[in-house]
Each structure stands twice: as structure tokens, then as C-alpha cells.
């Protein structure tokens, strides 16, 4: 028996060694299956097999000469082979499990002008769904009173650092979650201030549903919507990030200047709808208006007394997102695509991100693009709860082995080894210029936001302009505001991008310059 030890020690560096040790004595029956597997997967790393091959050969059959028979079982334990084979089985199992235990996971981002009440509504939702207890809230209320910030105490559930609490402005994307009977929701509280739009874009790329918070207070809605306010820019950015449903919460309806007037609600609806229709939202199916008050909680979970807003007969906010919101299609069986949003180091490299497709289990071997680094998943958390498996649509944290924190950046994609994401630095894209004073021609450079990656790009050349009504293409050297065109863009470093029709979430982007969003677009083809 001591001979087997030799075998074990040679497998130590190999992550997949464990399953194969007991299989050693049964060399004759084993070769048939793995041999097929081996041919099917053409990408194994050929280094481990030869090393292991020689030691066991005499052990398996010392008298006869079954060198070839001993070889296929040794080819079997390649890391790739083992990493991919269970993946296929696991995908089928995922779909089966989803019928019962897995609640549908929805990420919703709160966007809107600064001081519209996004964090307050987030805090109120957490209180109403029991994620924050009354004692904690009372503590926040006392602390807020001491600082003379009485009405801000609910927003402190979302704004956790001192700077945000001091100024009453969200800077980073706050995260929290709550559950209803049918669904699991993650709240992403995006900053409303125009200096922090890049942070807001990172939040919007993780969202399935956007909640646009509008302040009904006289003067506040107008500032947010008319004169360079963030209401317009945010609604356009969530549309570019691929959010299909927009819930518009008309907040501060209890304000003395409004007093739950239906007229004010209709006025806001009348001004917003034409703009949202222009962005591509369908007012009948994609947009829902709900009046509410974040401070009192009216129409968030329960209806207020009959005197307040009795003209509104629609659903409350939680009722709408739980029961009336259509389900989102998730690609559980597709290749793994997980977008890295943030990373930090804590007893190993930890990434925060969102699963866009596929399914990952503890111990899986994956590849980080565009570095092409092979990593292993040691631990998995979904919304801060440790778990063994996550599927498309989940907000996740992975602890990874095989990569340093410094080698990772936001916007990297974690893929399954059998299907890597495309990378490129020159690509053709269809671009719609939203606002830009002068013309855009070859040589113009700006910043590109694609999912949570930020890249500097320059225009190599404008190929053609597209007539918005007829779709007719004309050769052109430059493009100006409100025009649609096809242009070739290039960046100094390769990054992950896919043609829009193959993976929509890796093919949409926004172009920004001098703190303003100037254009939106989609990738048509990756040139090099």
C-alpha cells in the first residue's frame, strides 16, 4: 500500500487530484469514458499527465505491457477537464433547483437628481420589510437630531460613511437587500450629484430595474429636469445600461407646497413621459408612475389615510415590484459571465460583481479576461450570505485563488474556460450623439464606459451617418449633435467587449467628455 503514497504526493499541486486517487486500481474499466471526454475537450493543459503517468504504470499492471491502457486514465485528471465536465451537469441541475428554492433575484437601482430622496426611500423600504429594526432607526434619529439633520435619519441606512452623512449626499453606490414572499431584491443607491456620475453608471450596469425618484416639491422637480439637472442624464444612462423597466416614484408628495395634489402629479407625468419615450421606453409597458412619501412611507408598502392621495388607485411600490413586475429572462445554462465591479484584499483576493449568465459553484476553475488568468473560486457570497452556488442575476462576492488584487480592475469579466469573452482595442460601433457643441471627427478622444469598465478611446474615423427615419447610410467624415453614425473607435489597451447582438450587456456603451454624457452606442464588430 505504501506505493500509493507516491501517487498522492504527485497530485498535491493538482486541484482535481482528490477524485482520481480511489479510481487508480480500476484502471481497465476507467479508460473508455475519460478517453471520449478527453477528445471532446480540446483544451487541457498537457503538463500534469506525463509527470503522473510514469509512477503508476508499473503499479497498475507490472507483468503485461498495458502502457497505452494506463495512459488514458492519466490523461483524465487535467484541471480543465474536471472544471468543464461538472459545469455541464451543474447547469442542468440549476434549472431544476430554480423551481423551488431559488427566489427570483432583482437588482434595482435608485437614480434621480441630488436631494430627490433616493437614500431616504431606500432606508424606509428596509425598515418596512424588516431589514432594519426600530432600535437602529431610533439611534439614527437621535444622532441625526444632534447634528441638526432630523429628516435625514432614514437615508443613514444607505449612506454609511461619515462624509456622506455629514453632507447628506451619497458618493458611492450604497447596497442593501430585502426579501418579499416571491422575490429577493438588492437595492443599489446611486449618487445623484453630477460629480459622481461615473459611480452612478457602475450602479446602473448591475441593475435589472431602475427606480427614478422625482421630488414633487415646487421648484425641485424643475431644477432636476430642466436646467442641466441629473433627472435627464440618469434616465438616459439607465436606458443605455440595458434597464428595461422604469418605476417613477414621485416623492415628497406630503410637502406643504404639494399636499398630495393630483394636479402636480399629472403635471410631472406630462413633462417626463415625452422625454422618456424619446429615450426608447414604451410608456404603456415599461414605465409606471407611483406617488409616495419617503419620509412617512406612504404608498411604499401601505396606503395612507383616505384624505391623502385618494385619487391614486394603482398599486403601492412593494406590491408592484413583487407581484406586477414581469419576470426577467436569465441565462442559467449559458457560459459564465461575471462582471467585476469592485475588488479588495481580505485574507485573499475578493471581488464584488454581478453574474450576467451561467452558474458558478465553490471550487470551480474560471478565467479572468482580458488577462487570461486562471483562477479558482474558494468562497462565494450572495448578498453577504455565504453560499455554495450562484446563478445568473445574483449579486456576488467571490474569494479567488491564483490572482492578486493589483492584477484585477473594475470591468474585468470572469468567464468559463470553454467560452472566453472577446477582447479587442479597435471596434466598429453605432453611435448616437446626444449633446456635443462642435463636430466629432477622427482624432477626437473621450472616455468610454462599457458595463463597469472605463476606457479612454479615440475616434479612428467616422464611416457613415445613418438617417434616423429611413435608416439610409451616407459616407461622412464627421458627425454632429443629434446624428446617428457608424464609427471606428480604438483604445490604447485591449479590453473586454462583445458585439451587441451576441451579448447585449457587453456591447452597450456610453461616451463621456468633460463631465457630460455626449453619446451612447453599441458595438457592431470587434476589428482587432
Short mmCIF file of C-alpha atoms in Angstrom, two decimals:
data_model
loop_
_atom_site.label_atom_id
_atom_site.label_comp_id
_atom_site.label_asym_id
_atom_site.label_seq_id
_atom_site.Cartn_x
_atom_site.Cartn_y
_atom_site.Cartn_z
CA UNK A 1 0.00 0.00 0.00
CA UNK A 2 2.88 2.37 0.60
CA UNK A 3 3.28 2.64 -3.18
CA UNK A 4 0.04 4.69 -3.43
CA UNK A 5 1.57 7.47 -1.41
CA UNK A 6 3.89 8.29 -4.28
CA UNK A 7 0.85 8.83 -6.39
CA UNK A 8 -0.82 11.13 -3.87
CA UNK A 9 2.18 13.38 -3.48
CA UNK A 10 2.46 13.92 -7.22
CA UNK A 11 -1.16 15.09 -7.26
CA UNK A 12 -0.82 17.64 -4.46
CA UNK A 13 -0.48 20.70 -6.72
CA UNK A 14 -3.38 19.49 -8.85
CA UNK A 15 -6.73 20.86 -7.63
CA UNK A 16 -8.62 17.92 -9.08
CA UNK A 17 -6.43 15.17 -7.63
CA UNK A 18 -8.81 14.02 -4.92
CA UNK A 19 -11.45 12.29 -7.05
CA UNK A 20 -8.92 10.24 -9.02
CA UNK A 21 -6.96 8.54 -6.23
CA UNK A 22 -9.58 5.90 -5.42
CA UNK A 23 -10.08 5.28 -9.15
CA UNK A 24 -6.49 4.11 -9.65
CA UNK A 25 -6.88 0.34 -9.06
CA UNK A 26 -9.78 0.17 -11.53
CA UNK A 27 -7.61 1.08 -14.47
CA UNK A 28 -9.21 -1.28 -17.06
CA UNK A 29 -12.86 -0.06 -16.83
CA UNK A 30 -11.91 3.63 -16.47
CA UNK A 31 -10.17 4.35 -19.79
CA UNK A 32 -13.21 4.08 -22.04
CA UNK A 33 -15.15 7.07 -20.69
CA UNK A 34 -12.38 9.57 -19.99
CA UNK A 35 -10.84 8.82 -23.36
CA UNK A 36 -14.01 10.21 -25.03
CA UNK A 37 -14.12 13.15 -22.63
CA UNK A 38 -10.52 13.82 -23.36
CA UNK A 39 -11.11 14.13 -27.10
CA UNK A 40 -14.23 16.22 -26.61
CA UNK A 41 -12.38 18.85 -24.59
CA UNK A 42 -9.54 20.04 -26.70
CA UNK A 43 -8.05 22.46 -24.25
CA UNK A 44 -6.41 20.61 -21.39
CA UNK A 45 -3.04 21.57 -20.01
CA UNK A 46 -0.67 18.79 -21.01
CA UNK A 47 1.81 19.33 -18.19
CA UNK A 48 0.40 17.17 -15.34
CA UNK A 49 -0.26 13.91 -17.33
CA UNK A 50 3.32 12.93 -18.26
CA UNK A 51 4.59 13.52 -14.71
CA UNK A 52 1.99 11.25 -13.16
CA UNK A 53 1.99 8.71 -15.95
CA UNK A 54 5.28 7.02 -15.16
CA UNK A 55 4.93 6.25 -11.44
CA UNK A 56 1.63 4.32 -11.51
CA UNK A 57 2.26 2.40 -14.76
CA UNK A 58 4.12 -0.45 -13.02
CA UNK A 59 1.60 -0.37 -10.14
CA UNK A 60 -1.40 -0.92 -12.34
CA UNK A 61 -0.02 -3.83 -14.35
CA UNK A 62 3.52 -5.00 -13.59
CA UNK A 63 3.52 -8.16 -15.77
CA UNK A 64 1.79 -7.35 -19.04
CA UNK A 65 2.51 -4.27 -21.13
CA UNK A 66 -0.57 -2.09 -20.92
CA UNK A 67 1.35 1.19 -21.26
CA UNK A 68 -1.37 2.63 -23.54
CA UNK A 69 -4.12 1.37 -21.18
CA UNK A 70 -2.54 3.17 -18.25
CA UNK A 71 -2.15 6.34 -20.28
CA UNK A 72 -5.79 7.38 -20.87
CA UNK A 73 -6.71 7.27 -17.17
CA UNK A 74 -3.76 9.54 -16.50
CA UNK A 75 -4.93 11.98 -19.13
CA UNK A 76 -8.22 12.11 -17.32
CA UNK A 77 -7.13 14.28 -14.34
CA UNK A 78 -6.49 17.54 -16.21
CA UNK A 79 -7.81 20.56 -14.34
CA UNK A 80 -9.68 21.84 -17.37
CA UNK A 81 -11.38 18.57 -18.00
CA UNK A 82 -12.66 18.33 -14.50
CA UNK A 83 -13.59 22.01 -14.41
CA UNK A 84 -15.72 21.76 -17.52
CA UNK A 85 -17.37 18.36 -17.22
CA UNK A 86 -19.16 19.08 -13.91
CA UNK A 87 -20.15 22.52 -15.24
CA UNK A 88 -22.35 20.95 -17.88
CA UNK A 89 -24.10 18.71 -15.33
CA UNK A 90 -24.39 21.54 -12.89
CA UNK A 91 -26.21 23.75 -15.38
CA UNK A 92 -28.98 21.21 -15.78
CA UNK A 93 -29.27 20.91 -12.04
CA UNK A 94 -29.51 24.69 -11.66
CA UNK A 95 -32.63 24.90 -13.76
CA UNK A 96 -34.19 22.12 -11.73
CA UNK A 97 -33.40 23.75 -8.37
CA UNK A 98 -34.77 27.09 -9.51
CA UNK A 99 -38.29 25.68 -9.50
CA UNK A 100 -38.32 25.52 -5.74
CA UNK A 101 -35.73 27.11 -3.51
CA UNK A 102 -34.22 29.86 -5.62
CA UNK A 103 -36.14 33.12 -5.30
CA UNK A 104 -36.01 35.35 -8.35
CA UNK A 105 -33.30 37.92 -7.74
CA UNK A 106 -33.90 41.51 -8.86
CA UNK A 107 -31.37 44.31 -8.63
CA UNK A 108 -32.90 47.75 -8.55
CA UNK A 109 -31.00 51.00 -8.77
CA UNK A 110 -32.36 54.24 -7.31
CA UNK A 111 -31.49 57.18 -9.57
CA UNK A 112 -32.57 60.80 -9.83
CA UNK A 113 -31.48 64.36 -9.11
CA UNK A 114 -29.49 65.17 -5.97
CA UNK A 115 -31.75 65.52 -2.88
CA UNK A 116 -34.75 63.85 -4.52
CA UNK A 117 -34.89 61.39 -1.59
CA UNK A 118 -33.31 58.22 -3.02
CA UNK A 119 -31.46 57.15 0.14
CA UNK A 120 -34.44 58.02 2.35
CA UNK A 121 -36.74 55.78 0.28
CA UNK A 122 -34.09 53.01 0.41
CA UNK A 123 -33.94 53.29 4.21
CA UNK A 124 -37.74 53.37 4.52
CA UNK A 125 -38.04 50.21 2.36
CA UNK A 126 -35.55 48.40 4.57
CA UNK A 127 -37.49 49.41 7.66
CA UNK A 128 -40.86 48.40 6.14
CA UNK A 129 -39.53 44.99 5.08
CA UNK A 130 -37.91 44.38 8.48
CA UNK A 131 -34.25 44.55 7.38
CA UNK A 132 -33.57 47.42 9.79
CA UNK A 133 -35.11 47.20 13.26
CA UNK A 134 -36.81 50.03 15.11
CA UNK A 135 -34.00 50.37 17.65
CA UNK A 136 -31.38 51.06 14.99
CA UNK A 137 -33.66 53.63 13.39
CA UNK A 138 -34.25 55.36 16.71
CA UNK A 139 -30.48 55.51 17.21
CA UNK A 140 -30.04 57.09 13.76
CA UNK A 141 -32.83 59.53 14.54
CA UNK A 142 -31.14 60.63 17.79
CA UNK A 143 -27.77 61.04 16.07
CA UNK A 144 -29.32 62.95 13.19
CA UNK A 145 -31.12 65.26 15.62
CA UNK A 146 -27.83 66.03 17.39
CA UNK A 147 -26.32 67.06 14.06
CA UNK A 148 -29.40 69.13 13.19
CA UNK A 149 -30.24 66.75 10.34
CA UNK A 150 -33.52 65.43 11.62
CA UNK A 151 -35.16 64.48 8.32
CA UNK A 152 -32.09 62.60 7.10
CA UNK A 153 -32.13 59.72 9.55
CA UNK A 154 -33.68 57.20 7.11
CA UNK A 155 -31.03 57.86 4.50
CA UNK A 156 -28.38 56.83 7.04
CA UNK A 157 -29.39 53.19 6.49
CA UNK A 158 -27.93 53.55 2.99
CA UNK A 159 -25.28 56.28 3.46
CA UNK A 160 -22.96 54.61 5.90
CA UNK A 161 -19.79 56.70 5.91
CA UNK A 162 -19.37 59.95 7.84
CA UNK A 163 -18.72 62.16 4.83
CA UNK A 164 -22.00 61.10 3.21
CA UNK A 165 -23.92 61.63 6.45
CA UNK A 166 -22.32 64.99 7.14
CA UNK A 167 -23.19 66.46 3.75
CA UNK A 168 -26.34 64.44 3.13
CA UNK A 169 -25.04 63.42 -0.30
CA UNK A 170 -24.44 59.85 -1.46
CA UNK A 171 -20.98 59.41 -3.03
CA UNK A 172 -20.57 55.66 -3.55
CA UNK A 173 -23.25 53.22 -4.61
CA UNK A 174 -24.89 52.03 -1.37
CA UNK A 175 -26.02 48.39 -1.19
CA UNK A 176 -28.71 46.70 0.83
CA UNK A 177 -31.20 43.92 0.24
CA UNK A 178 -34.64 42.80 1.32
CA UNK A 179 -36.93 39.90 0.54
CA UNK A 180 -40.62 39.57 -0.17
CA UNK A 181 -42.58 36.33 -0.40
CA UNK A 182 -41.71 35.74 -4.03
CA UNK A 183 -38.53 37.68 -4.76
CA UNK A 184 -35.17 38.77 -3.40
CA UNK A 185 -34.30 42.42 -4.07
CA UNK A 186 -30.97 44.21 -3.94
CA UNK A 187 -31.12 47.99 -3.54
CA UNK A 188 -28.35 49.91 -5.27
CA UNK A 189 -28.48 53.51 -4.06
CA UNK A 190 -26.75 55.61 -6.74
CA UNK A 191 -25.38 59.11 -6.13
CA UNK A 192 -27.41 61.94 -7.67
CA UNK A 193 -24.68 64.57 -7.77
CA UNK A 194 -23.23 65.24 -11.22
CA UNK A 195 -19.63 64.90 -9.96
CA UNK A 196 -20.29 61.24 -9.14
CA UNK A 197 -21.92 60.14 -12.41
CA UNK A 198 -19.19 57.52 -13.08
CA UNK A 199 -20.15 55.84 -9.75
CA UNK A 200 -23.80 56.01 -10.77
CA UNK A 201 -23.00 54.29 -14.10
CA UNK A 202 -21.30 51.44 -12.22
CA UNK A 203 -24.51 51.03 -10.17
CA UNK A 204 -26.78 51.17 -13.22
CA UNK A 205 -24.84 48.42 -15.03
CA UNK A 206 -25.76 45.97 -12.26
CA UNK A 207 -29.48 46.79 -12.30
CA UNK A 208 -32.47 44.98 -13.80
CA UNK A 209 -34.96 47.61 -12.71
CA UNK A 210 -34.43 51.35 -12.29
CA UNK A 211 -36.39 53.47 -9.84
CA UNK A 212 -36.30 57.13 -10.86
CA UNK A 213 -37.02 59.26 -7.82
CA UNK A 214 -38.55 62.66 -8.58
CA UNK A 215 -39.08 65.38 -5.99
CA UNK A 216 -42.59 66.82 -6.31
CA UNK A 217 -41.64 69.88 -4.21
CA UNK A 218 -42.22 73.05 -6.23
CA UNK A 219 -39.00 74.14 -7.89
CA UNK A 220 -37.12 70.91 -7.14
CA UNK A 221 -38.60 68.87 -9.99
CA UNK A 222 -37.98 71.76 -12.39
CA UNK A 223 -34.31 72.09 -11.33
CA UNK A 224 -33.74 68.35 -11.74
CA UNK A 225 -35.46 68.11 -15.11
CA UNK A 226 -34.84 71.40 -16.88
CA UNK A 227 -31.60 73.23 -16.31
CA UNK A 228 -28.88 70.63 -16.69
CA UNK A 229 -30.31 68.54 -13.84
CA UNK A 230 -29.48 64.90 -13.30
CA UNK A 231 -33.01 63.58 -13.95
CA UNK A 232 -32.49 63.60 -17.73
CA UNK A 233 -28.93 62.26 -17.68
CA UNK A 234 -29.74 59.45 -15.24
CA UNK A 235 -32.79 58.24 -17.18
CA UNK A 236 -30.69 58.12 -20.33
CA UNK A 237 -27.82 56.29 -18.61
CA UNK A 238 -30.07 53.57 -17.17
CA UNK A 239 -31.55 53.04 -20.64
CA UNK A 240 -28.02 52.68 -22.07
CA UNK A 241 -27.10 50.28 -19.25
CA UNK A 242 -29.85 48.00 -20.56
CA UNK A 243 -32.53 48.55 -17.92
CA UNK A 244 -35.92 47.74 -19.44
CA UNK A 245 -38.34 48.74 -16.67
CA UNK A 246 -38.53 52.14 -15.05
CA UNK A 247 -40.60 52.87 -11.96
CA UNK A 248 -41.01 56.59 -11.32
CA UNK A 249 -41.58 57.41 -7.66
CA UNK A 250 -42.92 60.94 -7.33
CA UNK A 251 -41.56 61.61 -3.84
CA UNK A 252 -42.25 64.39 -1.27
CA UNK A 253 -45.99 64.42 -2.09
CA UNK A 254 -46.60 65.28 1.59
CA UNK A 255 -44.62 68.53 1.20
CA UNK A 256 -46.51 71.73 2.19
CA UNK A 257 -46.10 73.04 -1.37
CA UNK A 258 -47.78 69.93 -2.83
CA UNK A 259 -50.17 68.48 -0.20
CA UNK A 260 -50.94 65.34 -2.28
CA UNK A 261 -52.40 67.35 -5.20
CA UNK A 262 -53.26 65.18 -8.20
CA UNK A 263 -52.66 68.16 -10.47
CA UNK A 264 -48.93 68.31 -9.54
CA UNK A 265 -48.58 64.54 -10.07
CA UNK A 266 -50.17 64.77 -13.55
CA UNK A 267 -48.01 67.79 -14.43
CA UNK A 268 -44.80 65.84 -13.66
CA UNK A 269 -46.11 62.83 -15.58
CA UNK A 270 -46.95 65.03 -18.58
CA UNK A 271 -43.45 66.57 -18.69
CA UNK A 272 -41.48 63.35 -18.16
CA UNK A 273 -43.29 60.90 -20.44
CA UNK A 274 -42.40 62.55 -23.82
CA UNK A 275 -38.72 62.66 -22.83
CA UNK A 276 -38.68 59.00 -21.70
CA UNK A 277 -40.46 57.97 -24.90
CA UNK A 278 -37.70 59.69 -26.88
CA UNK A 279 -35.11 57.61 -24.97
CA UNK A 280 -36.83 54.40 -26.08
CA UNK A 281 -39.02 53.48 -23.08
CA UNK A 282 -42.53 52.42 -24.03
CA UNK A 283 -44.92 54.43 -21.78
CA UNK A 284 -47.55 51.64 -21.81
CA UNK A 285 -45.34 48.70 -20.86
CA UNK A 286 -42.03 50.00 -19.45
CA UNK A 287 -42.99 52.95 -17.25
CA UNK A 288 -45.01 53.07 -14.00
CA UNK A 289 -45.71 56.25 -12.01
CA UNK A 290 -46.36 55.94 -8.26
CA UNK A 291 -46.83 58.93 -5.89
CA UNK A 292 -45.19 58.43 -2.49
CA UNK A 293 -43.56 59.97 0.54
CA UNK A 294 -40.19 58.53 1.56
CA UNK A 295 -40.28 60.15 4.99
CA UNK A 296 -43.71 58.85 6.05
CA UNK A 297 -43.64 55.67 3.92
CA UNK A 298 -47.00 56.38 2.22
CA UNK A 299 -47.62 54.23 -0.88
CA UNK A 300 -44.32 52.37 -0.42
CA UNK A 301 -45.89 49.41 1.35
CA UNK A 302 -49.27 50.55 2.66
CA UNK A 303 -51.77 53.16 1.63
CA UNK A 304 -52.04 56.29 3.78
CA UNK A 305 -55.29 57.62 5.30
CA UNK A 306 -58.16 58.30 2.91
CA UNK A 307 -57.51 62.04 2.77
CA UNK A 308 -54.01 61.65 1.30
CA UNK A 309 -53.78 60.72 -2.35
CA UNK A 310 -57.20 59.06 -2.51
CA UNK A 311 -57.22 59.87 -6.25
CA UNK A 312 -54.46 57.29 -6.85
CA UNK A 313 -55.91 53.82 -7.37
CA UNK A 314 -52.78 51.98 -8.60
CA UNK A 315 -50.56 49.58 -6.65
CA UNK A 316 -48.14 50.53 -3.86
CA UNK A 317 -44.43 50.27 -4.68
CA UNK A 318 -43.61 46.95 -2.93
CA UNK A 319 -46.81 45.36 -4.23
CA UNK A 320 -45.89 46.44 -7.78
CA UNK A 321 -42.30 45.13 -7.76
CA UNK A 322 -43.33 41.89 -6.03
CA UNK A 323 -46.44 40.89 -7.98
CA UNK A 324 -46.93 43.01 -11.09
CA UNK A 325 -43.39 43.34 -12.42
CA UNK A 326 -42.82 40.81 -15.23
CA UNK A 327 -40.11 38.19 -14.66
CA UNK A 328 -36.65 38.75 -16.12
CA UNK A 329 -35.14 36.23 -18.52
CA UNK A 330 -31.91 34.79 -17.12
CA UNK A 331 -29.42 32.67 -19.00
CA UNK A 332 -28.68 29.96 -16.41
CA UNK A 333 -27.36 27.49 -18.99
CA UNK A 334 -25.06 29.88 -20.86
CA UNK A 335 -21.31 30.33 -20.38
CA UNK A 336 -20.24 32.01 -17.14
CA UNK A 337 -20.02 35.79 -17.43
CA UNK A 338 -19.46 37.70 -14.21
CA UNK A 339 -18.67 41.42 -14.30
CA UNK A 340 -16.14 42.61 -11.71
CA UNK A 341 -17.41 45.86 -10.16
CA UNK A 342 -15.06 46.25 -7.18
CA UNK A 343 -12.16 44.34 -5.65
CA UNK A 344 -10.34 44.34 -2.34
CA UNK A 345 -7.93 42.20 -0.40
CA UNK A 346 -9.03 40.36 2.75
CA UNK A 347 -7.20 37.09 3.52
CA UNK A 348 -7.04 36.67 -0.25
CA UNK A 349 -8.45 38.48 -3.27
CA UNK A 350 -12.18 39.25 -3.06
CA UNK A 351 -14.22 40.63 -5.95
CA UNK A 352 -17.72 42.13 -5.90
CA UNK A 353 -19.71 41.74 -9.07
CA UNK A 354 -22.83 40.62 -10.84
CA UNK A 355 -23.48 37.29 -12.54
CA UNK A 356 -24.80 38.01 -16.04
CA UNK A 357 -25.09 34.43 -17.24
CA UNK A 358 -24.21 30.88 -16.24
CA UNK A 359 -23.77 29.33 -12.83
CA UNK A 360 -20.74 29.08 -10.51
CA UNK A 361 -20.10 26.58 -7.71
CA UNK A 362 -17.48 26.62 -5.00
CA UNK A 363 -14.22 25.13 -6.30
CA UNK A 364 -14.86 25.97 -9.97
CA UNK A 365 -11.93 26.90 -12.18
CA UNK A 366 -12.63 30.08 -14.19
CA UNK A 367 -10.66 32.52 -16.35
CA UNK A 368 -10.34 36.29 -15.83
CA UNK A 369 -10.44 38.30 -19.06
CA UNK A 370 -8.73 40.26 -20.60
CA UNK A 371 -5.71 38.92 -18.59
CA UNK A 372 -6.49 35.28 -19.39
CA UNK A 373 -5.54 34.35 -15.83
CA UNK A 374 -6.87 31.04 -14.50
CA UNK A 375 -8.45 31.38 -11.04
CA UNK A 376 -10.23 29.10 -8.63
CA UNK A 377 -13.29 30.14 -6.61
CA UNK A 378 -12.65 29.42 -2.92
CA UNK A 379 -15.69 31.09 -1.32
CA UNK A 380 -18.94 32.55 -2.61
CA UNK A 381 -21.30 35.07 -1.03
CA UNK A 382 -24.62 36.21 -2.48
CA UNK A 383 -25.66 39.50 -0.85
CA UNK A 384 -23.26 38.91 2.07
CA UNK A 385 -24.67 35.44 2.81
CA UNK A 386 -22.21 32.61 2.23
CA UNK A 387 -23.45 30.03 -0.26
CA UNK A 388 -22.13 27.15 -2.41
CA UNK A 389 -23.62 28.23 -5.70
CA UNK A 390 -24.73 31.38 -7.52
CA UNK A 391 -26.62 31.76 -10.79
CA UNK A 392 -27.24 34.48 -13.39
CA UNK A 393 -28.80 37.59 -11.87
CA UNK A 394 -27.18 37.27 -8.43
CA UNK A 395 -25.06 39.97 -6.82
CA UNK A 396 -21.97 38.14 -5.69
CA UNK A 397 -18.67 38.22 -3.87
CA UNK A 398 -16.02 35.65 -4.82
CA UNK A 399 -12.80 34.88 -2.99
CA UNK A 400 -10.35 33.92 -5.75
CA UNK A 401 -7.14 31.90 -5.71
CA UNK A 402 -4.47 32.43 -8.34
CA UNK A 403 -4.68 36.20 -8.83
CA UNK A 404 -3.53 39.24 -6.84
CA UNK A 405 -5.80 42.17 -6.08
CA UNK A 406 -3.48 44.52 -8.02
CA UNK A 407 -3.95 42.44 -11.18
CA UNK A 408 -7.71 42.99 -11.19
CA UNK A 409 -9.69 46.06 -12.26
CA UNK A 410 -13.35 47.00 -12.37
CA UNK A 411 -14.79 45.95 -15.70
CA UNK A 412 -12.83 42.69 -15.97
CA UNK A 413 -15.00 39.68 -16.82
CA UNK A 414 -14.81 36.25 -15.22
CA UNK A 415 -15.63 33.56 -17.81
CA UNK A 416 -15.90 29.80 -18.05
CA UNK A 417 -12.76 28.22 -19.56
CA UNK A 418 -14.60 26.70 -22.51
CA UNK A 419 -16.03 30.02 -23.70
CA UNK A 420 -13.91 33.12 -23.19
CA UNK A 421 -15.19 36.66 -23.72
CA UNK A 422 -13.80 38.56 -26.72
CA UNK A 423 -11.23 41.28 -26.17
CA UNK A 424 -10.21 43.99 -28.57
CA UNK A 425 -8.94 47.51 -28.90
CA UNK A 426 -10.29 48.53 -32.33
CA UNK A 427 -14.01 48.16 -32.95
CA UNK A 428 -16.85 49.47 -35.11
CA UNK A 429 -19.86 50.88 -33.29
CA UNK A 430 -23.20 52.50 -33.99
CA UNK A 431 -23.18 55.79 -32.07
CA UNK A 432 -25.89 58.36 -31.35
CA UNK A 433 -24.50 61.79 -30.43
CA UNK A 434 -26.71 63.33 -27.74
CA UNK A 435 -25.05 66.61 -26.91
CA UNK A 436 -21.82 68.00 -28.22
CA UNK A 437 -21.16 71.60 -29.21
CA UNK A 438 -18.75 71.01 -32.09
CA UNK A 439 -18.29 68.17 -34.57
CA UNK A 440 -16.77 64.75 -33.84
CA UNK A 441 -14.23 63.56 -36.39
CA UNK A 442 -11.19 61.27 -36.48
CA UNK A 443 -8.69 62.04 -33.72
CA UNK A 444 -11.35 63.09 -31.19
CA UNK A 445 -10.81 61.35 -27.82
CA UNK A 446 -13.17 60.78 -24.89
CA UNK A 447 -13.93 58.29 -22.09
CA UNK A 448 -15.89 55.12 -22.79
CA UNK A 449 -17.99 53.42 -20.10
CA UNK A 450 -18.87 49.81 -21.01
CA UNK A 451 -20.55 47.80 -18.20
CA UNK A 452 -18.35 48.79 -15.24
CA UNK A 453 -15.13 49.30 -17.24
CA UNK A 454 -13.83 52.76 -18.02
CA UNK A 455 -11.51 53.11 -21.02
CA UNK A 456 -10.01 56.03 -22.88
CA UNK A 457 -10.83 55.84 -26.59
CA UNK A 458 -10.20 57.91 -29.70
CA UNK A 459 -12.13 58.07 -32.97
CA UNK A 460 -10.13 56.45 -35.75
CA UNK A 461 -12.67 57.56 -38.32
CA UNK A 462 -16.36 58.18 -38.99
CA UNK A 463 -17.52 55.59 -41.53
CA UNK A 464 -21.08 56.73 -42.33
CA UNK A 465 -24.02 58.65 -40.92
CA UNK A 466 -27.38 56.89 -40.59
CA UNK A 467 -30.66 58.64 -41.39
CA UNK A 468 -32.80 58.14 -38.27
CA UNK A 469 -36.09 57.87 -40.21
CA UNK A 470 -35.12 55.79 -43.24
CA UNK A 471 -32.01 54.01 -41.92
CA UNK A 472 -30.15 55.02 -45.07
CA UNK A 473 -26.35 55.25 -44.73
CA UNK A 474 -24.26 58.05 -46.24
CA UNK A 475 -20.46 58.35 -46.28
CA UNK A 476 -19.27 61.06 -43.90
CA UNK A 477 -16.08 62.48 -42.44
CA UNK A 478 -17.63 63.90 -39.25
CA UNK A 479 -20.77 63.75 -37.14
CA UNK A 480 -22.58 66.42 -35.08
CA UNK A 481 -25.18 66.63 -32.30
CA UNK A 482 -28.36 64.51 -32.66
CA UNK A 483 -26.88 62.47 -35.52
CA UNK A 484 -26.52 58.71 -35.65
CA UNK A 485 -23.43 57.24 -37.25
CA UNK A 486 -21.13 54.23 -37.57
CA UNK A 487 -17.59 55.00 -36.41
CA UNK A 488 -14.41 53.10 -35.74
CA UNK A 489 -13.02 53.59 -32.23
CA UNK A 490 -9.73 52.45 -30.77
CA UNK A 491 -8.28 52.29 -27.28
CA UNK A 492 -4.61 52.02 -26.24
CA UNK A 493 -5.20 48.80 -24.23
CA UNK A 494 -7.36 45.79 -25.17
CA UNK A 495 -10.49 45.36 -23.01
CA UNK A 496 -13.48 43.02 -22.93
CA UNK A 497 -16.29 43.78 -25.35
CA UNK A 498 -18.70 41.70 -27.42
CA UNK A 499 -20.89 42.54 -30.42
CA UNK A 500 -24.24 43.85 -29.15
CA UNK A 501 -26.30 41.14 -30.84
CA UNK A 502 -24.35 38.32 -29.12
CA UNK A 503 -24.10 39.66 -25.54
CA UNK A 504 -26.12 42.88 -25.22
CA UNK A 505 -24.73 43.74 -21.76
CA UNK A 506 -21.13 43.63 -23.06
CA UNK A 507 -21.97 45.57 -26.22
CA UNK A 508 -23.61 48.77 -24.93
CA UNK A 509 -21.56 51.79 -24.00
CA UNK A 510 -21.67 55.48 -23.14
CA UNK A 511 -19.18 58.13 -24.22
CA UNK A 512 -18.44 60.97 -21.78
CA UNK A 513 -16.28 64.05 -22.04
CA UNK A 514 -15.69 66.96 -19.64
CA UNK A 515 -18.14 65.55 -17.11
CA UNK A 516 -21.03 65.27 -19.60
CA UNK A 517 -22.51 62.28 -21.41
CA UNK A 518 -22.05 63.08 -25.08
CA UNK A 519 -23.09 59.86 -26.85
CA UNK A 520 -24.45 56.34 -26.46
CA UNK A 521 -23.72 53.39 -28.71
CA UNK A 522 -23.50 49.67 -29.33
CA UNK A 523 -20.63 47.53 -30.59
CA UNK A 524 -21.20 46.15 -34.10
CA UNK A 525 -17.98 44.21 -34.58
CA UNK A 526 -14.59 43.79 -32.95
CA UNK A 527 -11.93 44.52 -35.58
CA UNK A 528 -8.70 43.63 -33.74
#
